[in-house]
Short mmCIF file of C-alpha atoms and ligand atoms in Angstrom, two decimals:
data_model
loop_
_atom_site.label_atom_id
_atom_site.label_comp_id
_atom_site.label_asym_id
_atom_site.label_seq_id
_atom_site.Cartn_x
_atom_site.Cartn_y
_atom_site.Cartn_z
CA MET A 1 78.13 -119.19 25.29
CA GLN A 2 75.29 -121.11 23.65
CA PRO A 3 76.49 -124.47 22.36
CA SER A 4 74.62 -126.09 19.55
CA HIS A 5 73.04 -129.31 20.69
CA ARG A 6 73.34 -130.71 17.22
CA ASP A 7 77.09 -131.13 17.18
CA THR A 8 79.30 -133.72 18.79
CA ILE A 9 82.18 -132.66 21.00
CA ALA A 10 85.36 -134.52 21.89
CA ALA A 11 88.25 -133.95 24.28
CA ILE A 12 90.94 -135.76 26.21
CA ALA A 13 89.31 -136.12 29.63
CA THR A 14 92.36 -137.22 31.63
CA ALA A 15 95.13 -134.94 32.89
CA PRO A 16 97.88 -134.12 30.38
CA GLY A 17 101.10 -136.12 30.53
CA ALA A 18 101.90 -139.82 30.73
CA GLY A 19 99.64 -142.13 32.72
CA GLY A 20 98.51 -145.75 32.83
CA ILE A 21 95.20 -144.92 31.23
CA GLY A 22 94.02 -141.95 29.20
CA ILE A 23 90.46 -141.24 28.16
CA VAL A 24 88.99 -139.48 25.14
CA ARG A 25 85.39 -138.54 25.70
CA LEU A 26 82.72 -137.80 23.10
CA SER A 27 79.28 -136.28 23.66
CA GLY A 28 76.51 -135.55 21.19
CA PRO A 29 74.40 -137.28 18.57
CA GLY A 30 77.38 -138.52 16.53
CA SER A 31 79.25 -140.07 19.46
CA ARG A 32 78.12 -143.63 18.97
CA ASP A 33 78.79 -143.65 15.23
CA ILE A 34 82.25 -142.10 15.64
CA GLY A 35 83.06 -144.54 18.46
CA GLU A 36 81.90 -147.56 16.43
CA ARG A 37 83.93 -146.50 13.40
CA ILE A 38 87.09 -146.09 15.48
CA CYS A 39 86.50 -149.43 17.26
CA GLY A 40 85.34 -151.25 14.10
CA ARG A 41 82.41 -152.87 15.90
CA PRO A 42 79.03 -152.03 17.35
CA LEU A 43 79.00 -150.66 20.89
CA ALA A 44 76.29 -151.95 23.21
CA ALA A 45 74.95 -149.60 25.87
CA ARG A 46 76.80 -149.51 29.21
CA ARG A 47 79.07 -152.47 28.37
CA ALA A 48 82.84 -152.50 28.54
CA HIS A 49 84.21 -153.63 25.18
CA HIS A 50 87.84 -154.60 24.76
CA VAL A 51 88.64 -153.17 21.32
CA ARG A 52 91.33 -151.90 18.99
CA PHE A 53 91.21 -148.22 18.04
CA HIS A 54 91.85 -147.63 14.31
CA ASP A 55 93.03 -144.61 12.36
CA ALA A 56 91.83 -143.51 8.87
CA ASP A 57 94.05 -146.14 7.15
CA ASP A 58 92.73 -148.85 9.43
CA GLU A 59 96.06 -148.99 11.23
CA VAL A 60 95.73 -149.87 14.91
CA LEU A 61 96.38 -146.80 17.08
CA ASP A 62 96.02 -148.54 20.41
CA ASP A 63 93.88 -151.07 22.17
CA GLY A 64 91.68 -150.39 25.15
CA ILE A 65 88.16 -150.22 26.48
CA ALA A 66 85.22 -148.51 24.79
CA LEU A 67 82.05 -147.55 26.67
CA PHE A 68 78.81 -146.19 25.29
CA PHE A 69 76.32 -144.37 27.56
CA PRO A 70 73.12 -143.55 25.68
CA GLY A 71 71.40 -140.27 26.57
CA PRO A 72 69.57 -139.11 28.56
CA ALA A 73 71.03 -141.29 31.35
CA SER A 74 74.60 -140.12 30.75
CA TYR A 75 76.76 -137.41 32.34
CA THR A 76 75.83 -134.80 29.73
CA GLY A 77 72.34 -136.14 29.05
CA GLU A 78 73.42 -136.80 25.44
CA ASP A 79 74.95 -139.94 23.91
CA VAL A 80 78.42 -140.26 25.41
CA VAL A 81 81.30 -142.52 24.35
CA GLU A 82 84.51 -143.02 26.31
CA LEU A 83 87.57 -144.46 24.63
CA GLN A 84 90.07 -145.58 27.25
CA GLY A 85 93.51 -146.19 25.87
CA HIS A 86 97.06 -146.07 27.20
CA GLY A 87 97.74 -142.70 28.79
CA GLY A 88 100.46 -141.47 26.44
CA VAL A 89 100.30 -138.02 24.89
CA ALA A 90 100.84 -139.28 21.31
CA VAL A 91 98.22 -142.02 21.53
CA LEU A 92 95.56 -139.76 23.02
CA ARG A 93 96.22 -136.96 20.54
CA ALA A 94 95.93 -139.41 17.65
CA LEU A 95 92.69 -140.82 19.09
CA LEU A 96 91.26 -137.34 19.57
CA GLY A 97 92.44 -136.37 16.06
CA ARG A 98 90.55 -139.36 14.65
CA CYS A 99 87.36 -138.26 16.46
CA LEU A 100 87.73 -134.79 14.92
CA GLU A 101 88.29 -136.27 11.44
CA LEU A 102 85.06 -138.21 11.85
CA GLY A 103 83.11 -135.03 12.50
CA ALA A 104 83.45 -134.19 16.19
CA ARG A 105 84.40 -130.69 17.32
CA HIS A 106 87.02 -130.02 19.99
CA ALA A 107 85.17 -129.30 23.25
CA ARG A 108 85.66 -125.98 25.02
CA PRO A 109 86.70 -126.00 28.68
CA GLY A 110 83.76 -127.13 30.82
CA GLU A 111 81.58 -127.89 27.81
CA PHE A 112 80.63 -131.41 28.96
CA SER A 113 79.42 -130.00 32.29
CA GLU A 114 77.75 -127.10 30.53
CA ARG A 115 75.79 -129.56 28.41
CA ALA A 116 74.90 -131.53 31.56
CA PHE A 117 73.51 -128.26 32.93
CA LEU A 118 71.66 -127.29 29.74
CA GLU A 119 70.19 -130.81 29.50
CA GLY A 120 68.94 -130.52 33.10
CA ARG A 121 71.22 -133.29 34.45
CA LEU A 122 72.79 -130.88 36.98
CA ASP A 123 71.81 -127.44 38.19
CA LEU A 124 74.34 -124.63 38.11
CA ALA A 125 75.53 -125.02 41.73
CA GLN A 126 76.00 -128.75 41.14
CA ALA A 127 77.92 -128.14 37.90
CA GLU A 128 80.21 -125.73 39.76
CA ALA A 129 80.72 -128.41 42.43
CA VAL A 130 82.14 -130.71 39.73
CA ALA A 131 84.97 -128.21 39.19
CA ASP A 132 85.32 -127.70 42.96
CA LEU A 133 85.57 -131.45 43.56
CA ILE A 134 88.32 -131.71 40.97
CA ALA A 135 90.17 -128.72 42.45
CA ALA A 136 89.72 -129.76 46.10
CA GLY A 137 93.07 -129.79 47.88
CA ASP A 138 92.05 -131.90 50.86
CA ILE A 139 89.49 -134.52 51.70
CA ARG A 140 87.23 -132.22 53.73
CA ALA A 141 86.82 -129.83 50.81
CA ALA A 142 86.35 -132.80 48.46
CA ARG A 143 83.62 -134.32 50.64
CA ALA A 144 81.88 -130.97 50.93
CA ALA A 145 82.02 -130.49 47.13
CA ARG A 146 80.59 -133.99 46.74
CA ARG A 147 77.60 -132.99 48.91
CA THR A 148 76.96 -129.92 46.76
CA LEU A 149 77.25 -132.10 43.66
CA GLU A 150 74.69 -134.47 45.15
CA GLY A 151 72.32 -131.54 45.57
CA ASP A 152 72.49 -130.88 49.34
CA PHE A 153 72.92 -127.13 48.81
CA SER A 154 70.48 -126.88 45.88
CA ARG A 155 67.72 -128.68 47.80
CA ARG A 156 67.98 -126.11 50.60
CA ILE A 157 67.76 -123.28 48.08
CA ASP A 158 64.83 -124.91 46.28
CA ALA A 159 62.95 -125.29 49.58
CA ILE A 160 63.31 -121.57 50.33
CA ALA A 161 62.44 -120.68 46.74
CA GLU A 162 59.28 -122.77 47.03
CA GLY A 163 58.29 -121.00 50.25
CA LEU A 164 58.95 -117.66 48.57
CA LEU A 165 56.79 -118.62 45.63
CA ALA A 166 53.88 -119.44 47.93
CA VAL A 167 54.24 -116.03 49.63
CA ARG A 168 54.41 -114.33 46.24
CA VAL A 169 51.23 -116.04 45.09
CA HIS A 170 49.50 -114.90 48.27
CA VAL A 171 50.64 -111.27 47.87
CA GLU A 172 49.76 -111.17 44.17
CA ALA A 173 46.31 -112.51 45.01
CA ALA A 174 45.89 -109.85 47.71
CA ILE A 175 46.71 -107.14 45.14
CA ASP A 176 43.71 -108.32 43.12
CA PHE A 177 41.49 -107.69 46.15
CA ALA A 178 42.59 -104.10 46.64
CA ASP A 179 39.39 -103.18 48.48
CA GLU A 180 39.97 -105.63 51.30
CA SER A 181 42.43 -105.00 54.13
CA LEU A 182 45.49 -107.20 54.30
CA GLU A 183 44.29 -108.55 57.67
CA THR A 184 41.16 -110.05 56.18
CA LEU A 185 43.35 -111.60 53.48
CA GLY A 186 45.51 -113.53 55.98
CA GLY A 187 48.20 -110.88 56.46
CA ASP A 188 49.28 -112.32 59.81
CA GLY A 189 50.02 -115.72 58.38
CA LEU A 190 51.87 -114.05 55.54
CA ARG A 191 54.12 -112.13 57.92
CA ARG A 192 54.84 -115.27 59.93
CA ARG A 193 55.85 -117.14 56.79
CA LEU A 194 58.14 -114.30 55.80
CA VAL A 195 59.82 -114.41 59.22
CA HIS A 196 60.39 -118.16 58.87
CA LEU A 197 61.80 -117.73 55.39
CA ARG A 198 64.24 -115.12 56.69
CA ILE A 199 65.37 -117.46 59.47
CA ASP A 200 65.93 -120.26 56.94
CA LEU A 201 67.76 -117.93 54.59
CA ASP A 202 70.02 -116.60 57.36
CA GLN A 203 70.86 -120.14 58.47
CA LEU A 204 71.65 -121.18 54.89
CA MET A 205 73.80 -118.06 54.46
CA LEU A 206 75.88 -119.03 57.52
CA GLU A 207 76.37 -122.55 56.19
CA ALA A 208 77.15 -121.32 52.67
CA GLU A 209 79.74 -118.93 54.12
CA ARG A 210 81.37 -121.86 55.90
CA GLY A 211 81.21 -123.82 52.66
CA ARG A 212 82.89 -120.94 50.85
CA ARG A 213 85.71 -120.96 53.39
CA LEU A 214 86.11 -124.71 52.95
CA ARG A 215 86.45 -124.16 49.22
CA ASP A 216 88.50 -120.97 49.15
CA GLY A 217 90.31 -121.20 52.46
CA LEU A 218 90.40 -118.42 54.97
CA HIS A 219 91.69 -115.06 53.83
CA ALA A 220 93.84 -113.73 56.63
CA VAL A 221 95.69 -110.43 56.53
CA ILE A 222 98.65 -109.61 58.76
CA VAL A 223 98.81 -106.02 59.96
CA GLY A 224 100.67 -104.15 62.63
CA PRO A 225 103.09 -101.32 63.28
CA PRO A 226 106.47 -101.32 61.55
CA ASN A 227 109.09 -103.61 63.10
CA ALA A 228 106.61 -105.53 65.22
CA GLY A 229 107.71 -108.72 63.46
CA LYS A 230 105.00 -109.23 60.82
CA SER A 231 107.40 -110.45 58.12
CA SER A 232 109.21 -112.70 60.59
CA LEU A 233 105.91 -114.28 61.65
CA LEU A 234 104.79 -114.74 58.07
CA ASN A 235 108.07 -116.52 57.37
CA ALA A 236 107.82 -118.64 60.50
CA LEU A 237 104.28 -119.74 59.62
CA ALA A 238 105.00 -120.23 55.94
CA GLY A 239 108.25 -122.03 56.62
CA VAL A 240 110.17 -120.18 53.90
CA ASP A 241 112.11 -116.96 53.71
CA ARG A 242 109.47 -115.17 51.72
CA ALA A 243 109.18 -111.69 53.19
CA ILE A 244 112.12 -109.33 53.52
CA VAL A 245 112.94 -109.00 57.20
CA THR A 246 114.83 -105.90 58.21
CA ASP A 247 115.03 -103.64 61.22
CA VAL A 248 114.48 -100.38 59.32
CA ALA A 249 110.90 -99.17 59.85
CA GLY A 250 108.73 -99.13 56.71
CA THR A 251 110.69 -101.57 54.50
CA THR A 252 107.79 -103.84 53.66
CA ARG A 253 106.22 -101.59 51.07
CA ASP A 254 104.75 -104.20 48.82
CA LEU A 255 102.07 -106.70 49.57
CA LEU A 256 103.63 -110.13 49.85
CA GLN A 257 101.35 -113.10 49.63
CA GLU A 258 102.06 -116.45 51.13
CA VAL A 259 99.61 -119.31 51.18
CA VAL A 260 99.99 -121.44 54.28
CA ARG A 261 98.26 -124.75 54.87
CA VAL A 262 97.08 -125.13 58.40
CA ASP A 263 95.18 -128.31 59.19
CA GLY A 264 94.38 -128.79 55.52
CA VAL A 265 92.90 -125.32 55.05
CA GLU A 266 94.56 -122.64 52.96
CA LEU A 267 95.28 -119.31 54.61
CA THR A 268 96.48 -116.44 52.51
CA LEU A 269 98.66 -114.31 54.66
CA VAL A 270 99.26 -110.87 53.25
CA ASP A 271 102.07 -109.00 54.84
CA THR A 272 101.38 -105.34 54.39
CA ALA A 273 103.22 -102.12 54.69
CA GLY A 274 103.19 -101.16 58.35
CA LEU A 275 100.03 -99.25 59.06
CA ARG A 276 100.95 -95.87 60.38
CA ASP A 277 100.37 -92.23 59.60
CA GLY A 278 102.64 -90.38 57.19
CA GLY A 279 105.34 -92.05 55.09
CA ASP A 280 106.32 -91.31 51.48
CA SER A 281 104.08 -91.86 48.47
CA ILE A 282 105.21 -95.46 47.87
CA GLU A 283 104.53 -96.27 51.48
CA ARG A 284 101.14 -94.59 51.34
CA GLU A 285 100.29 -96.74 48.30
CA GLY A 286 101.28 -99.82 50.31
CA MET A 287 98.96 -98.71 53.08
CA ARG A 288 96.12 -98.13 50.64
CA ARG A 289 96.55 -101.67 49.31
CA ALA A 290 96.72 -103.02 52.83
CA ARG A 291 93.38 -101.39 53.63
CA SER A 292 91.74 -102.79 50.50
CA GLU A 293 93.01 -106.30 51.45
CA LEU A 294 91.45 -105.80 54.87
CA ASP A 295 88.11 -104.98 53.26
CA ARG A 296 87.87 -108.52 51.90
CA ALA A 297 89.59 -110.35 54.76
CA ASP A 298 87.92 -113.01 56.92
CA LEU A 299 90.53 -112.56 59.61
CA ALA A 300 92.98 -109.86 60.68
CA ILE A 301 96.15 -111.01 62.37
CA ILE A 302 97.44 -108.05 64.30
CA VAL A 303 101.10 -108.27 65.24
CA LEU A 304 102.28 -106.06 68.07
CA ASP A 305 105.60 -105.75 69.82
CA ALA A 306 104.82 -107.22 73.25
CA ARG A 307 107.01 -104.54 74.84
CA ASP A 308 104.97 -101.72 73.32
CA VAL A 309 101.41 -102.87 72.68
CA THR A 310 100.05 -99.35 72.31
CA GLY A 311 102.34 -98.43 69.38
CA GLY A 312 100.21 -97.54 66.34
CA THR A 313 97.11 -99.28 67.67
CA SER A 314 94.69 -96.46 66.91
CA VAL A 315 95.54 -96.59 63.18
CA ILE A 316 95.17 -100.38 63.31
CA ALA A 317 91.87 -100.29 65.22
CA ASP A 318 90.39 -98.11 62.47
CA SER A 319 91.50 -100.36 59.65
CA ILE A 320 90.36 -103.67 61.16
CA ALA A 321 86.99 -102.49 62.40
CA GLY A 322 85.10 -104.27 59.61
CA VAL A 323 87.01 -107.58 59.64
CA PRO A 324 84.84 -110.42 61.04
CA ALA A 325 87.50 -112.01 63.29
CA ARG A 326 90.76 -110.83 64.88
CA LEU A 327 93.80 -112.64 66.18
CA TRP A 328 96.18 -110.44 68.19
CA LEU A 329 99.74 -111.70 68.36
CA HIS A 330 101.94 -110.14 71.03
CA ASN A 331 105.31 -110.85 69.46
CA LYS A 332 108.89 -110.83 70.76
CA ILE A 333 107.97 -112.28 74.12
CA ASP A 334 111.50 -113.62 74.23
CA LEU A 335 112.49 -110.02 74.97
CA THR A 336 110.01 -109.67 77.83
CA ASP A 337 109.85 -111.26 81.24
CA GLY A 338 106.96 -113.38 79.99
CA GLU A 339 104.38 -111.27 81.77
CA ALA A 340 103.48 -109.25 78.69
CA ALA A 341 100.37 -109.78 76.63
CA ALA A 342 98.17 -110.80 79.53
CA VAL A 343 95.17 -109.59 77.54
CA ALA A 344 91.92 -111.50 77.87
CA ASP A 345 90.25 -113.01 74.82
CA GLY A 346 86.84 -111.59 74.10
CA GLY A 347 84.14 -112.17 71.47
CA THR A 348 85.70 -112.49 68.03
CA ASP A 349 89.09 -111.36 69.38
CA ARG A 350 91.82 -113.78 70.48
CA HIS A 351 95.14 -112.82 72.03
CA LEU A 352 98.29 -114.94 71.98
CA ALA A 353 101.84 -114.30 73.13
CA VAL A 354 104.45 -115.46 70.62
CA SER A 355 108.00 -115.15 69.43
CA ALA A 356 108.68 -115.38 65.73
CA LEU A 357 112.36 -115.70 66.60
CA THR A 358 112.22 -118.65 68.99
CA GLY A 359 108.98 -120.19 67.69
CA GLN A 360 107.37 -119.93 71.12
CA GLY A 361 103.56 -119.89 70.86
CA LEU A 362 103.49 -120.64 67.11
CA GLU A 363 101.79 -124.00 67.66
CA GLU A 364 98.99 -122.16 69.46
CA VAL A 365 98.75 -119.76 66.52
CA ARG A 366 98.40 -122.67 64.10
CA LYS A 367 95.66 -124.20 66.26
CA ALA A 368 93.82 -120.88 66.49
CA LEU A 369 94.02 -120.46 62.70
CA ALA A 370 92.70 -123.98 62.12
CA ALA A 371 89.80 -123.33 64.48
CA LEU A 372 88.97 -120.07 62.71
CA ALA A 373 89.27 -121.68 59.29
CA GLY A 374 86.55 -124.21 59.83
CA GLY A 375 87.15 -125.93 63.08
CA ALA A 376 87.94 -129.52 63.78
CA PRO A 377 87.22 -132.02 61.00
CA SER A 378 84.07 -133.18 62.88
CA SER A 379 82.58 -129.67 62.70
CA THR A 380 82.65 -129.74 58.90
CA GLU A 381 80.55 -132.90 58.83
CA GLY A 382 77.51 -132.39 56.65
CA SER A 383 78.93 -129.15 55.19
CA PHE A 384 78.67 -128.43 51.50
CA THR A 385 80.88 -126.16 49.43
CA ALA A 386 79.67 -122.83 48.14
CA ARG A 387 81.21 -119.99 46.17
CA THR A 388 81.39 -116.26 46.79
CA ARG A 389 78.80 -115.88 44.02
CA HIS A 390 76.35 -118.03 46.02
CA VAL A 391 76.92 -116.29 49.36
CA ASP A 392 76.51 -112.96 47.63
CA ALA A 393 73.21 -114.01 46.03
CA LEU A 394 71.90 -115.29 49.38
CA ARG A 395 72.81 -111.97 50.97
CA ARG A 396 71.04 -109.98 48.23
CA SER A 397 68.00 -112.21 48.52
CA ALA A 398 67.89 -111.62 52.31
CA VAL A 399 68.01 -107.85 51.74
CA GLU A 400 65.07 -108.07 49.32
CA LEU A 401 63.16 -110.23 51.78
CA ALA A 402 63.68 -107.64 54.52
CA GLN A 403 62.41 -104.97 52.12
CA ALA A 404 59.35 -107.08 51.33
CA ALA A 405 58.60 -107.42 55.06
CA ARG A 406 58.81 -103.63 55.49
CA HIS A 407 56.51 -103.01 52.52
CA LEU A 408 54.02 -105.52 53.91
CA GLU A 409 54.00 -103.69 57.27
CA LEU A 410 53.08 -100.50 55.36
CA GLU A 411 50.57 -102.45 53.27
CA SER A 412 52.38 -101.45 50.05
CA LEU A 413 51.50 -104.68 48.34
CA ASP A 414 52.87 -103.77 44.91
CA LEU A 415 56.27 -102.93 46.33
CA ALA A 416 56.24 -106.05 48.52
CA ALA A 417 55.44 -108.18 45.45
CA GLU A 418 58.32 -106.57 43.56
CA ALA A 419 60.81 -107.20 46.40
CA LEU A 420 59.62 -110.80 46.72
CA ARG A 421 60.09 -111.35 43.00
CA ALA A 422 63.64 -109.97 43.24
CA ALA A 423 64.39 -112.21 46.27
CA HIS A 424 63.07 -115.22 44.36
CA ASP A 425 64.98 -114.44 41.15
CA THR A 426 68.20 -113.90 43.09
CA LEU A 427 67.92 -117.39 44.58
CA GLY A 428 67.32 -118.72 41.08
CA GLU A 429 70.69 -117.31 39.98
CA ILE A 430 72.42 -119.79 42.29
CA THR A 431 70.91 -122.91 40.76
CA GLY A 432 70.71 -121.38 37.28
CA VAL A 433 66.90 -121.24 37.01
CA VAL A 434 67.46 -117.55 36.33
CA ARG A 435 70.60 -117.05 34.30
CA ALA A 436 72.59 -114.72 32.17
CA ASP A 437 74.63 -116.21 29.32
CA ASP A 438 77.74 -114.22 30.26
CA LEU A 439 77.51 -115.73 33.75
CA LEU A 440 77.44 -119.22 32.26
CA GLY A 441 80.38 -118.33 30.05
CA SER A 442 82.49 -117.13 32.94
CA ILE A 443 81.62 -120.13 35.12
CA PHE A 444 82.27 -122.88 32.58
CA SER A 445 85.33 -121.32 30.96
CA SER A 446 87.18 -121.73 34.28
CA PHE A 447 86.74 -125.52 34.08
CA CYS A 448 89.40 -127.78 32.62
CA ILE A 449 89.07 -129.19 29.12
CA GLY A 450 87.31 -132.54 28.99
CA LYS A 451 85.10 -131.82 32.00
P1 GDP B 501 107.83 -106.00 60.34
O1 GDP B 501 108.28 -104.63 59.96
O2 GDP B 501 106.67 -105.94 61.27
O3 GDP B 501 107.60 -106.91 59.18
O4 GDP B 501 109.02 -106.63 61.23
P2 GDP B 501 110.16 -107.66 60.82
O5 GDP B 501 109.62 -109.04 60.71
O6 GDP B 501 110.93 -107.10 59.68
O7 GDP B 501 111.03 -107.65 62.15
C1 GDP B 501 111.65 -106.45 62.63
C2 GDP B 501 112.84 -106.83 63.51
O8 GDP B 501 112.40 -107.53 64.67
C3 GDP B 501 113.83 -107.77 62.82
O9 GDP B 501 115.13 -107.41 63.19
C4 GDP B 501 113.47 -109.15 63.38
O10 GDP B 501 114.56 -110.01 63.39
C5 GDP B 501 113.05 -108.79 64.79
N1 GDP B 501 112.09 -109.76 65.34
C6 GDP B 501 110.95 -110.20 64.77
N2 GDP B 501 110.31 -111.07 65.59
C7 GDP B 501 111.08 -111.18 66.70
C8 GDP B 501 110.93 -111.93 67.92
O11 GDP B 501 109.99 -112.67 68.18
N3 GDP B 501 111.94 -111.75 68.86
C9 GDP B 501 112.99 -110.93 68.64
N4 GDP B 501 113.91 -110.84 69.59
N5 GDP B 501 113.14 -110.22 67.50
C10 GDP B 501 112.20 -110.33 66.54
#
C-alpha cells in the first residue's frame, strides 16, 4: 500500500454512533483550504476557532470547533485539520461528505498513522502502539502501549542496532585486510562486543515477550484425561455454562474457547478433547487440534482427577513437553479425604488441589493465573507492549548473531559479515527501517478508520 502524498484524506475519527462530540479529520496539502471553505473563514495554526460548518448551498450543517495543525509538526507530518461537531451520525456523515466534495479522498483504515510513519513522525513499532493503545482493555496494557508509543521499545532496538552496525563495520574492514589475522585486527574486542550484544538482545527479548503477553493476554490451554473435570473447571473460571459437561468419556470433541479475565489480563482457555490413545476419527481430529493449540500455548493447565492422578498422564506429559509453564490442577478433591494432590511445586510447574463442583481452591487458581500472566501490577511497571511479530524478529536476530559468533570463531569473516547483516536487517523490520510493502499493508489495514 503506497499512498500518494499529493492527495488529501478525510475520515470520521471518532467511534461510530451518537456522542457529545464527533470529529472529522483531514490530512494532506488540501486540508487547510477544505477546512477554511467549510468554516467560511481563515484558520490560524493551532488555534481553536468556534465556527459554523457549511454545506455546498451555504446552509449551516452544524457549529463546532475547527483546528488547523500545519505540517510537519502534526500527527501525520502533513497539514491536518480537525472539525469537531456534535457527535451525531447524520451530522458527521454530512461533514465528511462535504470534505469529499471539496476534493478529499476517504481515508483507508490506519492511513493517518501510515502517513505519520511514512513522514517519519513515528516508527513502525510506535505506529502499531497507537492501535494497541486504542485496543487496550485495561490500564496496564494501555500504559505499556503508551511507553511503546513514546519510543521506549524502539530506543532499545536502535541501541542494539547501533552496536551491531559498529561490529559490522569492524568485520567488513577486517575482510579488506585478508592477509592479517583477526587477532591483530582486534578480534578479541570484537568477540566481547558480540557477547554484550547477545546479552542485550536476550534481555530485550524477555521484556518484549512480557510486553506481548500484556497486549495479547496469556494463552492457556486446558488438557487432561476424559472426565477429569476440564469442562467443569472452564465453566467455573469463565462463570458461564460454556462447555458441555457430561459424564460420558470423550464427549468434548470440539475445541471450545472461552476468554477469561483474571486480574485484568485475558486468558484464552481452550478445552480440548481428552488426550488419550485411540478413539474414533472425530475424536482423533479433536486430539490433533488440541496438540496444535498446545504448540502455541504459553501455559498448559493440566486437570487430573485427584483420586487417580496417574490416569493418562504419559500421553499428557508428551503433549505438554514444549509448553513454557504448567499448572496442574488436582480436581474433585471434594471426593477425597483432602490428602490427595500433595505434590510439590517445582520449577515452571505448580500444583493446586481444587474442586470445580464446590469452588474450593479456585481463588488460588485465579491468583496463580494472574501471577503467570504478568504478575502483580507493580511488576509491569516500566513495561512496554510488543507484538508477536516483534518477538519473532528479535528471536531471528539472536539466531543470526549466534551464527555470526560461530563464524568469527572459525575466522570465516565473509560468513560472519553476512550473518551480522541479517541480524541487523531483522531488527530493522521491527521499527520499519527495513520494510516490505505487504507488511505495511497488513499492519495498517487492521487499524480502525480515522486513525
Ligand atoms: P471433562 O471430560 O474433563 O471435561 O470432564 P467434565 O467437566 O465433563 O466432568 C466430568 C464429570 O465429573 C461430570 O459429571 C462433572 O459433574 C464431574 N465433576 C467435575 N468436577 C468435579 C468436582 O470437582 N467434584 C465432583 N464431585 N465432580 C466433578
